[in-house]
Amino acid sequence: MSVKRDSFSVSITVGAYGSAFGAAAVAADFSVLQACLLSLLLFSGASQFAVVGVIAAGGTPINAIATSTLLGTRNGLYGLRLAPLLKLRGWKRVLAAQITIDESIGVALAQKDEAQMRKGFWYTGFGVFIFWNLFTLAGALGAQSIGDPSAWGLDAAVPAAFLGLLWPRLSDRKSWVLAGFAILLALSLTPFVPAGVPIISCTALAIIIGWRK
Amino acid sequence: MSTFWIAVIGSSALAFVIKFVGASVPETFLSNPRILRINTFIPVALLTALIAVNTFADKTKLVLDHRALGIAAAVTLLIAKAPFPVVVLGAALTSALAYRYI
């Protein structure tokens, strides 16, 4: 019972965030169809916002793809952790891969036994998928029907959405130090290199900080 | 093909490849502690850079405008433990008001 309740509450709360994504994408000149395809096919919040954020900042598509992909690497590591638990083959593995995201793994790992963990993964994965996509469409249509995105604060909604995704990750001192340096590096590079490059350059900082324990 | 379509299709395809490979390969070098640590830091570095650039840059120029006030509102709301949708709405509202009146 409680695994269902956990899954549902996570799905609806996170799903609602999809409206911010849909609106942000349209404000950055993506079409409603493109916004919806990102939610259906890419389906990983931070990576989706990254595609929109890099393009909105004037970056190239290659840069957007690279930034989004680097943000998605953790989903691969989640899959690695889940595989022995789910033990899936064929099309079920394809489905499970698509819904391997922060939330499905988070709810799964919070459960006590393996049967509950599997339920938590599937319920949350599908739940977030459904609500995230519905809300993306709503947000995209909403943003399409309004005029100047700045007049509605949509240009600030993008960095605010990133901040909401970042905040729970600032759990230790190293992360705060890294965040501080990332701001300095990204902004000091901005006037000198093509748009989008300052963002992906900060990967180097993650490698430096993570190199030693 | 337009910039937008390349970004949409390319990022979606690679996102799925990563998810599927993770679910399919045996635990090898990927479970090396150094790789795991770097992997947890990558989102922190990239999300922070995205916030900085989307708040203080206009293409390749540094600017201080209504978006900075929006982000200040978001930080305040996060410190006050507001739920995420409230944070985003608060930032948007603050930025919109600043854009209109300042």
Short mmCIF file of C-alpha atoms in Angstrom, two decimals:
data_model
loop_
_atom_site.label_atom_id
_atom_site.label_comp_id
_atom_site.label_asym_id
_atom_site.label_seq_id
_atom_site.Cartn_x
_atom_site.Cartn_y
_atom_site.Cartn_z
CA MET A 1 0.00 0.00 0.00
CA SER A 2 2.61 2.53 1.05
CA VAL A 3 4.77 1.86 -1.99
CA LYS A 4 1.79 2.79 -4.16
CA ARG A 5 1.22 5.95 -2.15
CA ASP A 6 4.91 6.94 -2.31
CA SER A 7 4.96 6.33 -6.06
CA PHE A 8 1.83 8.34 -6.66
CA SER A 9 2.85 11.35 -4.61
CA VAL A 10 6.27 11.46 -6.25
CA SER A 11 4.71 11.05 -9.69
CA ILE A 12 2.25 13.89 -9.34
CA THR A 13 4.70 16.34 -7.72
CA VAL A 14 7.53 15.68 -10.15
CA GLY A 15 5.11 15.40 -13.05
CA ALA A 16 3.77 18.87 -12.34
CA TYR A 17 7.30 20.13 -12.83
CA GLY A 18 6.87 19.06 -16.45
CA SER A 19 4.73 22.14 -17.02
CA ALA A 20 7.77 24.32 -16.22
CA PHE A 21 9.73 22.30 -18.78
CA GLY A 22 7.06 22.61 -21.48
CA ALA A 23 6.81 26.35 -20.91
CA ALA A 24 10.59 26.82 -20.84
CA ALA A 25 11.05 24.86 -24.06
CA VAL A 26 8.47 26.91 -25.95
CA ALA A 27 9.91 30.14 -24.52
CA ALA A 28 13.28 29.06 -25.96
CA ASP A 29 11.60 28.70 -29.41
CA PHE A 30 11.16 24.93 -29.43
CA SER A 31 7.82 23.89 -30.94
CA VAL A 32 5.11 22.24 -28.84
CA LEU A 33 5.82 18.98 -30.70
CA GLN A 34 9.56 19.21 -29.98
CA ALA A 35 8.90 19.92 -26.28
CA CYS A 36 6.61 16.88 -26.07
CA LEU A 37 9.08 14.63 -27.93
CA LEU A 38 11.83 15.57 -25.49
CA SER A 39 9.60 14.51 -22.60
CA LEU A 40 8.55 11.27 -24.32
CA LEU A 41 11.90 10.21 -25.74
CA LEU A 42 14.62 11.85 -23.67
CA PHE A 43 12.61 11.62 -20.42
CA SER A 44 15.14 12.84 -17.87
CA GLY A 45 14.38 16.24 -16.35
CA ALA A 46 17.85 17.71 -15.91
CA SER A 47 18.96 16.61 -19.39
CA GLN A 48 15.80 18.03 -20.98
CA PHE A 49 16.25 21.38 -19.26
CA ALA A 50 19.90 21.29 -20.36
CA VAL A 51 18.94 20.94 -24.03
CA VAL A 52 16.64 23.93 -23.67
CA GLY A 53 19.07 25.90 -21.49
CA VAL A 54 22.05 25.50 -23.84
CA ILE A 55 20.02 26.38 -26.94
CA ALA A 56 18.40 29.34 -25.12
CA ALA A 57 21.90 30.56 -24.21
CA GLY A 58 22.83 30.50 -27.91
CA GLY A 59 24.80 27.23 -27.88
CA THR A 60 25.08 24.82 -30.82
CA PRO A 61 23.01 21.62 -31.02
CA ILE A 62 26.16 19.52 -30.55
CA ASN A 63 26.87 21.39 -27.36
CA ALA A 64 23.29 20.89 -26.17
CA ILE A 65 23.52 17.17 -26.90
CA ALA A 66 26.88 16.83 -25.11
CA THR A 67 25.71 18.70 -21.99
CA SER A 68 22.45 16.78 -21.85
CA THR A 69 24.24 13.45 -22.32
CA LEU A 70 26.77 14.15 -19.57
CA LEU A 71 23.86 14.95 -17.25
CA GLY A 72 22.27 11.64 -18.25
CA THR A 73 25.26 9.43 -17.41
CA ARG A 74 23.91 8.84 -13.92
CA ASN A 75 20.89 7.08 -15.40
CA GLY A 76 23.29 4.47 -16.82
CA LEU A 77 24.76 3.91 -13.39
CA TYR A 78 21.26 3.59 -11.92
CA GLY A 79 20.54 0.90 -14.52
CA LEU A 80 23.67 -0.94 -13.49
CA ARG A 81 22.42 -0.98 -9.93
CA LEU A 82 18.89 -2.03 -10.87
CA ALA A 83 19.72 -4.80 -13.35
CA PRO A 84 20.39 -7.54 -10.78
CA LEU A 85 17.15 -6.61 -9.00
CA LEU A 86 14.89 -6.48 -12.07
CA LYS A 87 16.51 -9.33 -14.07
CA LEU A 88 14.75 -8.36 -17.32
CA ARG A 89 15.14 -9.41 -20.94
CA GLY A 90 13.92 -8.18 -24.33
CA TRP A 91 11.27 -5.48 -24.55
CA LYS A 92 10.79 -5.33 -20.78
CA ARG A 93 14.41 -4.28 -20.44
CA VAL A 94 13.84 -1.58 -23.06
CA LEU A 95 10.82 -0.28 -21.12
CA ALA A 96 12.67 -0.38 -17.81
CA ALA A 97 15.63 1.47 -19.34
CA GLN A 98 13.41 4.30 -20.56
CA ILE A 99 11.94 4.89 -17.08
CA THR A 100 15.28 4.62 -15.24
CA ILE A 101 15.45 8.11 -13.73
CA ASP A 102 16.19 9.77 -10.37
CA GLU A 103 12.66 9.29 -9.07
CA SER A 104 12.04 5.64 -9.99
CA ILE A 105 15.39 4.62 -8.53
CA GLY A 106 14.85 6.84 -5.48
CA VAL A 107 11.52 5.25 -4.56
CA ALA A 108 12.81 1.75 -5.36
CA LEU A 109 15.87 2.10 -3.13
CA ALA A 110 13.73 3.45 -0.27
CA GLN A 111 11.80 0.14 -0.03
CA LYS A 112 12.61 -2.66 2.40
CA ASP A 113 12.43 -5.87 0.36
CA GLU A 114 13.06 -6.77 -3.27
CA ALA A 115 9.41 -7.26 -4.25
CA GLN A 116 8.56 -3.79 -2.92
CA MET A 117 11.61 -2.33 -4.65
CA ARG A 118 10.48 -3.71 -8.01
CA LYS A 119 6.97 -2.30 -7.46
CA GLY A 120 8.38 1.06 -6.44
CA PHE A 121 10.48 1.20 -9.60
CA TRP A 122 7.67 0.36 -12.04
CA TYR A 123 4.90 2.40 -10.36
CA THR A 124 7.07 5.48 -9.99
CA GLY A 125 8.66 5.17 -13.42
CA PHE A 126 5.35 4.89 -15.22
CA GLY A 127 3.62 7.38 -12.91
CA VAL A 128 6.22 10.09 -13.51
CA PHE A 129 6.23 9.27 -17.24
CA ILE A 130 2.48 9.80 -17.56
CA PHE A 131 2.23 12.98 -15.49
CA TRP A 132 5.50 14.48 -16.80
CA ASN A 133 4.28 14.13 -20.38
CA LEU A 134 0.78 15.45 -19.71
CA PHE A 135 2.13 18.46 -17.85
CA THR A 136 4.76 19.11 -20.53
CA LEU A 137 1.98 19.39 -23.11
CA ALA A 138 -0.03 21.70 -20.82
CA GLY A 139 2.99 23.93 -20.13
CA ALA A 140 3.99 24.07 -23.79
CA LEU A 141 0.46 24.98 -24.91
CA GLY A 142 0.20 27.55 -22.13
CA ALA A 143 3.48 29.21 -23.10
CA GLN A 144 2.53 29.16 -26.77
CA SER A 145 -0.60 31.17 -26.07
CA ILE A 146 1.25 34.02 -24.34
CA GLY A 147 3.42 36.67 -25.96
CA ASP A 148 6.77 37.92 -24.65
CA PRO A 149 8.28 35.16 -22.41
CA SER A 150 10.13 37.75 -20.30
CA ALA A 151 6.87 39.46 -19.39
CA TRP A 152 5.75 36.16 -17.80
CA GLY A 153 9.07 35.44 -16.12
CA LEU A 154 9.73 32.35 -18.24
CA ASP A 155 13.34 33.38 -18.82
CA ALA A 156 13.88 33.17 -15.05
CA ALA A 157 11.87 29.93 -14.73
CA VAL A 158 14.63 28.01 -16.57
CA PRO A 159 17.48 28.79 -14.15
CA ALA A 160 15.03 28.45 -11.22
CA ALA A 161 14.15 24.95 -12.44
CA PHE A 162 17.87 24.09 -12.61
CA LEU A 163 18.25 25.43 -9.10
CA GLY A 164 15.43 23.19 -7.88
CA LEU A 165 17.24 20.19 -9.40
CA LEU A 166 20.60 21.26 -7.99
CA TRP A 167 19.52 22.10 -4.43
CA PRO A 168 19.12 18.53 -3.07
CA ARG A 169 22.56 17.67 -4.50
CA LEU A 170 24.33 20.36 -2.46
CA SER A 171 24.58 17.97 0.45
CA ASP A 172 28.23 18.35 1.43
CA ARG A 173 31.01 20.93 1.53
CA LYS A 174 32.72 19.64 -1.63
CA SER A 175 29.54 20.15 -3.64
CA TRP A 176 29.23 23.76 -2.45
CA VAL A 177 32.90 24.44 -3.32
CA LEU A 178 32.36 22.86 -6.74
CA ALA A 179 29.23 24.97 -7.31
CA GLY A 180 31.14 28.14 -6.40
CA PHE A 181 33.94 27.37 -8.85
CA ALA A 182 31.44 26.38 -11.56
CA ILE A 183 29.78 29.82 -11.33
CA LEU A 184 33.17 31.56 -11.53
CA LEU A 185 34.42 29.46 -14.44
CA ALA A 186 31.20 29.58 -16.47
CA LEU A 187 30.81 33.36 -16.13
CA SER A 188 34.48 34.20 -16.68
CA LEU A 189 34.54 32.14 -19.89
CA THR A 190 31.25 33.58 -21.20
CA PRO A 191 32.65 36.71 -22.96
CA PHE A 192 35.50 34.81 -24.64
CA VAL A 193 34.19 31.51 -26.02
CA PRO A 194 31.11 30.51 -28.07
CA ALA A 195 27.85 30.20 -26.07
CA GLY A 196 27.38 26.75 -24.54
CA VAL A 197 31.12 26.09 -24.13
CA PRO A 198 31.31 27.70 -20.65
CA ILE A 199 28.70 25.22 -19.40
CA ILE A 200 30.31 22.02 -20.63
CA SER A 201 33.75 23.25 -19.55
CA CYS A 202 32.62 22.86 -15.95
CA THR A 203 32.77 19.05 -16.41
CA ALA A 204 36.53 19.49 -15.84
CA LEU A 205 35.80 20.86 -12.36
CA ALA A 206 33.71 17.79 -11.50
CA ILE A 207 36.60 15.56 -12.57
CA ILE A 208 39.13 17.56 -10.52
CA ILE A 209 36.95 17.58 -7.39
CA GLY A 210 35.95 13.93 -7.74
CA TRP A 211 39.47 12.65 -8.51
CA ARG A 212 40.54 12.32 -4.89
CA LYS A 213 38.43 11.13 -2.01
CA MET B 1 17.52 19.87 -40.36
CA SER B 2 17.10 22.73 -37.90
CA THR B 3 19.14 23.31 -34.76
CA PHE B 4 16.12 22.34 -32.70
CA TRP B 5 15.48 19.00 -34.37
CA ILE B 6 19.15 17.99 -34.20
CA ALA B 7 19.19 18.81 -30.47
CA VAL B 8 15.91 16.95 -29.81
CA ILE B 9 16.74 13.77 -31.74
CA GLY B 10 20.44 13.60 -30.85
CA SER B 11 19.96 14.12 -27.12
CA SER B 12 17.01 11.70 -26.97
CA ALA B 13 18.88 8.94 -28.80
CA LEU B 14 21.97 9.23 -26.61
CA ALA B 15 19.89 9.43 -23.42
CA PHE B 16 18.29 6.10 -24.29
CA VAL B 17 21.61 4.50 -25.25
CA ILE B 18 23.02 5.41 -21.82
CA LYS B 19 19.98 4.09 -19.97
CA PHE B 20 19.96 0.86 -21.97
CA VAL B 21 23.70 0.22 -21.77
CA GLY B 22 23.54 0.73 -18.00
CA ALA B 23 20.82 -1.92 -17.78
CA SER B 24 22.75 -4.33 -20.00
CA VAL B 25 26.47 -4.31 -19.20
CA PRO B 26 28.03 -6.22 -16.32
CA GLU B 27 29.47 -4.10 -13.49
CA THR B 28 32.95 -3.35 -14.72
CA PHE B 29 35.06 -0.25 -14.61
CA LEU B 30 31.85 1.76 -14.14
CA SER B 31 31.70 0.73 -10.49
CA ASN B 32 35.20 2.10 -9.85
CA PRO B 33 34.86 4.48 -6.84
CA ARG B 34 36.57 7.34 -8.70
CA ILE B 35 34.12 7.08 -11.62
CA LEU B 36 31.21 6.98 -9.17
CA ARG B 37 32.45 10.10 -7.33
CA ILE B 38 32.99 12.05 -10.55
CA ASN B 39 29.57 10.94 -11.71
CA THR B 40 27.88 12.40 -8.63
CA PHE B 41 29.74 15.70 -9.13
CA ILE B 42 28.96 16.12 -12.84
CA PRO B 43 25.31 17.17 -12.27
CA VAL B 44 26.43 19.69 -9.60
CA ALA B 45 28.96 21.28 -11.97
CA LEU B 46 26.71 21.36 -15.04
CA LEU B 47 23.52 22.46 -13.28
CA THR B 48 25.38 25.28 -11.50
CA ALA B 49 26.94 26.43 -14.78
CA LEU B 50 23.53 26.31 -16.46
CA ILE B 51 22.04 28.45 -13.67
CA ALA B 52 24.89 30.99 -13.90
CA VAL B 53 24.73 31.30 -17.69
CA ASN B 54 20.93 31.34 -17.93
CA THR B 55 20.79 34.04 -15.26
CA PHE B 56 23.75 36.33 -15.96
CA ALA B 57 24.51 35.91 -19.67
CA ASP B 58 22.88 37.21 -22.81
CA LYS B 59 24.58 35.17 -25.55
CA THR B 60 28.25 36.07 -24.88
CA LYS B 61 27.63 39.23 -22.83
CA LEU B 62 27.42 39.28 -19.04
CA VAL B 63 24.33 41.14 -17.84
CA LEU B 64 22.54 41.89 -14.60
CA ASP B 65 18.80 42.04 -15.26
CA HIS B 66 15.35 40.96 -14.04
CA ARG B 67 16.38 37.28 -14.09
CA ALA B 68 18.85 37.86 -11.25
CA LEU B 69 15.99 38.99 -9.02
CA GLY B 70 14.02 35.92 -10.07
CA ILE B 71 16.88 33.64 -9.02
CA ALA B 72 17.31 35.54 -5.75
CA ALA B 73 13.63 34.81 -5.05
CA ALA B 74 14.18 31.13 -5.90
CA VAL B 75 17.12 30.86 -3.49
CA THR B 76 15.07 32.52 -0.73
CA LEU B 77 12.17 30.13 -1.31
CA LEU B 78 14.48 27.08 -1.29
CA ILE B 79 16.03 28.21 2.00
CA ALA B 80 12.47 28.53 3.35
CA LYS B 81 11.92 24.91 2.21
CA ALA B 82 9.21 25.78 -0.30
CA PRO B 83 8.18 22.95 -2.67
CA PHE B 84 9.71 23.05 -6.17
CA PRO B 85 6.67 24.27 -8.12
CA VAL B 86 6.41 27.22 -5.71
CA VAL B 87 10.11 27.96 -6.24
CA VAL B 88 9.73 28.09 -10.01
CA LEU B 89 6.51 30.13 -9.88
CA GLY B 90 8.03 32.53 -7.33
CA ALA B 91 11.08 33.08 -9.52
CA ALA B 92 8.94 33.63 -12.62
CA LEU B 93 6.61 36.06 -10.85
CA THR B 94 9.47 38.08 -9.32
CA SER B 95 11.31 38.24 -12.63
CA ALA B 96 8.16 39.25 -14.52
CA LEU B 97 7.43 42.05 -12.06
CA ALA B 98 11.04 43.28 -12.25
CA TYR B 99 10.92 43.15 -16.06
CA ARG B 100 7.75 45.23 -16.09
CA TYR B 101 8.52 47.82 -13.42
CA ILE B 102 12.30 48.25 -13.18
#
